[in-house]
Amino acid sequence: GAGVSQSPRYKVAKRGQDVALRCDPISGHVSLFWYQQALGQGPEFLTYFQNEAQLDKSGLPSDRFFAERPEGSVSTLKIQRTQQEDSAVYLCASSPIADSVNEQFFGPGTRLTVL
Amino acid sequence: AQRVTQPEKLLSVFKGAPVELKCNYSYSGSPELFWYVQYSRQRLQLLLRHISRESIKGFTADLNKGETSFHLKKPFAQEEDSAMYYCALRGRGGFKTIFGAGTRLFVKA
């Protein structure tokens, strides 16, 4: 079976551009997480969805960051007016049930470079 | 403040030697603790979680609430253990996961 997929794998944007990053979780997984991983750091939590409901967006760094999961499957992370400090790998993870001890299955990530 | 600290960025050991990757945490409440691993050119994946009290690939980790630590140990390191290791915590009943900065383990032949 296919794991979590993310697209694009690499994105180069000019400062000020808007970008959209896509995550396809494992089919049937209830929970979906987005993380931002800067170079040399661990993943940093951005937001969490349970089905289509965004239950925690406390990690979104500014109002330029927006995430959605309208039908409870595919999710999109949108960054408006990108800035150089947004350069990072963006990871998506999914989990089969809404449980704090459950394993998260990670995608390969999207590497965003803002020039 | 909720925080996970991995004090070593790089740990280098010889094959067959014991290895311990340190993890300390700060959390008010009962956390769930995890170790994730990322092998070269692979995705981040779960290695083990404290609640399962399991041994995976010879690795074990014991939660020490008094010292707020969750160190990862293996008695005899193998070359294939070379990877990036991340300690992580999540509040019981919560969803926000906090990761440490990671420790790169290099096992020399």
Short mmCIF file of C-alpha atoms in Angstrom, two decimals:
data_model
loop_
_atom_site.label_atom_id
_atom_site.label_comp_id
_atom_site.label_asym_id
_atom_site.label_seq_id
_atom_site.Cartn_x
_atom_site.Cartn_y
_atom_site.Cartn_z
CA GLY A 1 0.00 0.00 0.00
CA ALA A 2 1.08 3.54 -0.65
CA GLY A 3 2.35 5.62 2.20
CA VAL A 4 1.91 9.34 2.76
CA SER A 5 2.77 11.31 -0.35
CA GLN A 6 3.59 14.99 -0.71
CA SER A 7 3.89 17.24 -3.71
CA PRO A 8 5.83 18.96 -4.99
CA ARG A 9 8.98 17.42 -3.53
CA TYR A 10 10.92 20.63 -4.19
CA LYS A 11 9.66 24.17 -4.58
CA VAL A 12 11.61 27.33 -5.27
CA ALA A 13 9.71 30.56 -4.78
CA LYS A 14 10.64 34.20 -5.09
CA ARG A 15 10.07 36.27 -2.00
CA GLY A 16 6.50 37.48 -1.95
CA GLN A 17 5.06 34.60 -3.96
CA ASP A 18 2.27 32.38 -2.67
CA VAL A 19 2.85 28.61 -2.51
CA ALA A 20 0.61 25.60 -1.96
CA LEU A 21 1.93 22.30 -0.63
CA ARG A 22 -0.13 19.15 -0.92
CA CYS A 23 -0.35 16.11 1.32
CA ASP A 24 -2.06 12.81 0.49
CA PRO A 25 -2.36 10.83 3.72
CA ILE A 26 -2.73 7.08 3.95
CA SER A 27 -6.28 6.20 2.96
CA GLY A 28 -8.65 6.11 5.92
CA HIS A 29 -6.32 7.86 8.32
CA VAL A 30 -8.24 10.16 10.62
CA SER A 31 -5.40 12.31 11.91
CA LEU A 32 -3.19 14.58 9.83
CA PHE A 33 -0.28 16.71 11.02
CA TRP A 34 1.89 19.38 9.37
CA TYR A 35 5.41 20.15 10.56
CA GLN A 36 8.10 22.63 9.54
CA GLN A 37 11.71 21.43 9.74
CA ALA A 38 14.45 24.03 9.43
CA LEU A 39 17.98 22.95 8.59
CA GLY A 40 19.63 21.21 11.53
CA GLN A 41 16.49 21.22 13.64
CA GLY A 42 13.80 18.73 14.54
CA PRO A 43 10.30 18.94 13.08
CA GLU A 44 8.23 21.74 14.57
CA PHE A 45 4.48 21.27 14.89
CA LEU A 46 2.31 23.54 12.74
CA THR A 47 -1.22 22.19 12.81
CA TYR A 48 -3.42 19.13 13.36
CA PHE A 49 -6.59 17.88 11.65
CA GLN A 50 -8.99 15.23 12.80
CA ASN A 51 -10.90 14.36 9.62
CA GLU A 52 -11.85 17.77 8.19
CA ALA A 53 -11.73 19.62 11.50
CA GLN A 54 -8.64 21.66 12.28
CA LEU A 55 -8.36 21.07 16.02
CA ASP A 56 -5.01 22.71 16.70
CA LYS A 57 -3.33 25.45 14.69
CA SER A 58 -1.23 26.82 17.50
CA GLY A 59 2.03 26.17 15.65
CA LEU A 60 1.29 28.24 12.56
CA PRO A 61 3.92 31.00 12.72
CA SER A 62 1.83 33.78 11.24
CA ASP A 63 -1.42 34.53 9.48
CA ARG A 64 0.41 34.02 6.18
CA PHE A 65 0.15 30.27 6.87
CA PHE A 66 -3.13 28.55 6.21
CA ALA A 67 -4.02 24.84 6.10
CA GLU A 68 -7.15 23.02 5.04
CA ARG A 69 -8.48 19.49 4.68
CA PRO A 70 -11.98 20.08 3.29
CA GLU A 71 -13.04 16.47 2.71
CA GLY A 72 -11.07 14.84 5.46
CA SER A 73 -8.45 13.31 3.18
CA VAL A 74 -6.06 15.44 1.09
CA SER A 75 -4.65 18.50 2.86
CA THR A 76 -3.08 21.67 1.53
CA LEU A 77 -0.72 23.99 3.36
CA LYS A 78 -0.69 27.45 1.83
CA ILE A 79 1.89 30.11 2.53
CA GLN A 80 1.14 33.61 1.32
CA ARG A 81 3.75 36.26 0.55
CA THR A 82 6.63 33.89 1.24
CA GLN A 83 9.69 35.17 3.07
CA GLN A 84 13.21 33.82 3.32
CA GLU A 85 12.63 32.51 6.84
CA ASP A 86 9.93 30.22 5.43
CA SER A 87 12.65 28.15 3.73
CA ALA A 88 12.42 24.70 5.29
CA VAL A 89 11.25 21.15 4.73
CA TYR A 90 7.52 20.83 5.29
CA LEU A 91 6.50 17.40 6.57
CA CYS A 92 3.06 15.86 6.60
CA ALA A 93 2.16 12.88 8.77
CA SER A 94 -1.00 10.84 9.21
CA SER A 95 -2.26 8.48 11.85
CA PRO A 96 -5.08 5.92 11.68
CA ILE A 97 -6.99 7.05 14.76
CA ALA A 98 -7.21 10.10 16.99
CA ASP A 99 -5.03 8.90 19.84
CA SER A 100 -2.07 10.56 21.49
CA VAL A 101 0.00 7.37 21.58
CA ASN A 102 -0.55 6.33 17.99
CA GLU A 103 2.29 6.16 15.49
CA GLN A 104 2.54 8.96 12.94
CA PHE A 105 3.42 7.94 9.38
CA PHE A 106 5.49 10.62 7.69
CA GLY A 107 5.66 11.70 4.08
CA PRO A 108 8.92 12.48 2.27
CA GLY A 109 8.51 16.21 2.78
CA THR A 110 8.50 19.24 0.50
CA ARG A 111 11.69 21.28 0.50
CA LEU A 112 10.77 24.95 0.08
CA THR A 113 13.46 27.45 -0.83
CA VAL A 114 12.53 31.12 -0.86
CA LEU A 115 14.94 33.35 -2.77
CA ALA B 1 7.50 25.37 28.94
CA GLN B 2 7.26 22.20 26.91
CA ARG B 3 10.65 21.24 25.58
CA VAL B 4 12.69 18.23 24.44
CA THR B 5 16.47 18.46 24.70
CA GLN B 6 18.91 16.18 22.95
CA PRO B 7 22.29 17.44 24.14
CA GLU B 8 24.42 15.64 21.55
CA LYS B 9 24.23 16.69 17.91
CA LEU B 10 26.61 13.91 16.87
CA LEU B 11 27.52 10.62 18.51
CA SER B 12 30.18 8.38 17.04
CA VAL B 13 30.81 4.84 18.34
CA PHE B 14 32.54 1.70 17.12
CA LYS B 15 30.57 -1.32 15.96
CA GLY B 16 29.84 -3.59 18.91
CA ALA B 17 30.14 -0.81 21.48
CA PRO B 18 27.21 0.23 23.68
CA VAL B 19 25.35 3.36 22.68
CA GLU B 20 23.17 5.77 24.62
CA LEU B 21 21.37 8.70 23.02
CA LYS B 22 20.24 11.17 25.63
CA CYS B 23 16.85 12.84 25.81
CA ASN B 24 15.58 15.15 28.52
CA TYR B 25 12.17 16.74 28.54
CA SER B 26 10.25 19.49 30.26
CA TYR B 27 6.49 19.05 30.48
CA SER B 28 3.87 19.82 33.10
CA GLY B 29 1.62 16.79 33.14
CA SER B 30 1.89 13.24 31.85
CA PRO B 31 3.65 13.07 28.51
CA GLU B 32 3.80 10.29 25.98
CA LEU B 33 7.41 9.79 24.86
CA PHE B 34 8.65 8.52 21.51
CA TRP B 35 11.84 7.90 19.58
CA TYR B 36 11.75 8.45 15.82
CA VAL B 37 14.55 7.51 13.41
CA GLN B 38 15.49 8.69 9.94
CA TYR B 39 17.87 6.53 7.94
CA SER B 40 19.74 7.99 5.00
CA ARG B 41 17.37 8.93 2.17
CA GLN B 42 14.37 7.50 4.02
CA ARG B 43 11.39 8.99 5.79
CA LEU B 44 11.09 9.73 9.43
CA GLN B 45 9.64 6.65 11.15
CA LEU B 46 8.70 5.56 14.63
CA LEU B 47 11.31 3.48 16.44
CA LEU B 48 9.61 2.99 19.77
CA ARG B 49 7.24 4.55 22.30
CA HIS B 50 7.50 4.35 26.07
CA ILE B 51 3.98 3.10 26.63
CA SER B 52 4.71 -0.09 24.68
CA ARG B 53 7.80 -0.95 26.74
CA GLU B 54 9.15 -2.66 23.66
CA SER B 55 12.58 -3.41 22.27
CA ILE B 56 12.95 -2.61 18.59
CA LYS B 57 16.11 -3.51 16.65
CA GLY B 58 17.78 -4.06 20.01
CA PHE B 59 16.99 -0.53 21.24
CA THR B 60 15.22 0.17 24.52
CA ALA B 61 14.25 3.37 26.28
CA ASP B 62 13.14 3.83 29.86
CA LEU B 63 11.08 6.75 31.02
CA ASN B 64 12.59 8.24 34.19
CA LYS B 65 10.04 10.67 35.56
CA GLY B 66 12.31 11.77 38.39
CA GLU B 67 15.06 12.85 36.02
CA THR B 68 12.60 13.69 33.22
CA SER B 69 14.65 11.63 30.81
CA PHE B 70 13.96 9.06 28.10
CA HIS B 71 17.39 7.91 26.96
CA LEU B 72 17.70 5.44 24.08
CA LYS B 73 20.09 2.54 24.60
CA LYS B 74 21.51 -0.38 22.70
CA PRO B 75 24.13 -2.74 24.15
CA PHE B 76 25.93 -3.50 20.87
CA ALA B 77 25.76 -0.94 18.06
CA GLN B 78 25.62 -2.09 14.43
CA GLU B 79 26.67 -0.17 11.32
CA GLU B 80 23.08 -0.17 10.10
CA ASP B 81 22.10 1.82 13.21
CA SER B 82 23.77 4.88 11.70
CA ALA B 83 20.95 7.40 11.34
CA MET B 84 19.36 10.55 12.74
CA TYR B 85 17.41 9.96 15.95
CA TYR B 86 14.72 12.27 17.30
CA CYS B 87 13.15 12.17 20.72
CA ALA B 88 9.57 13.47 20.88
CA LEU B 89 6.80 14.03 23.36
CA ARG B 90 3.06 14.53 23.23
CA GLY B 91 0.74 15.42 26.07
CA ARG B 92 -1.56 12.61 27.11
CA GLY B 93 -4.82 13.11 25.24
CA GLY B 94 -3.29 15.82 23.09
CA PHE B 95 -2.03 16.00 19.53
CA LYS B 96 0.77 18.57 19.42
CA THR B 97 4.06 16.68 19.19
CA ILE B 98 7.29 18.34 20.26
CA PHE B 99 10.53 17.05 18.76
CA GLY B 100 14.10 17.47 19.91
CA ALA B 101 16.76 18.78 17.54
CA GLY B 102 18.03 15.25 16.89
CA THR B 103 21.24 13.30 17.36
CA ARG B 104 23.16 11.88 14.44
CA LEU B 105 24.54 8.45 15.32
CA PHE B 106 27.51 7.23 13.35
CA VAL B 107 28.63 3.64 13.91
CA LYS B 108 32.15 3.00 12.67
CA ALA B 109 33.34 -0.38 11.43
#
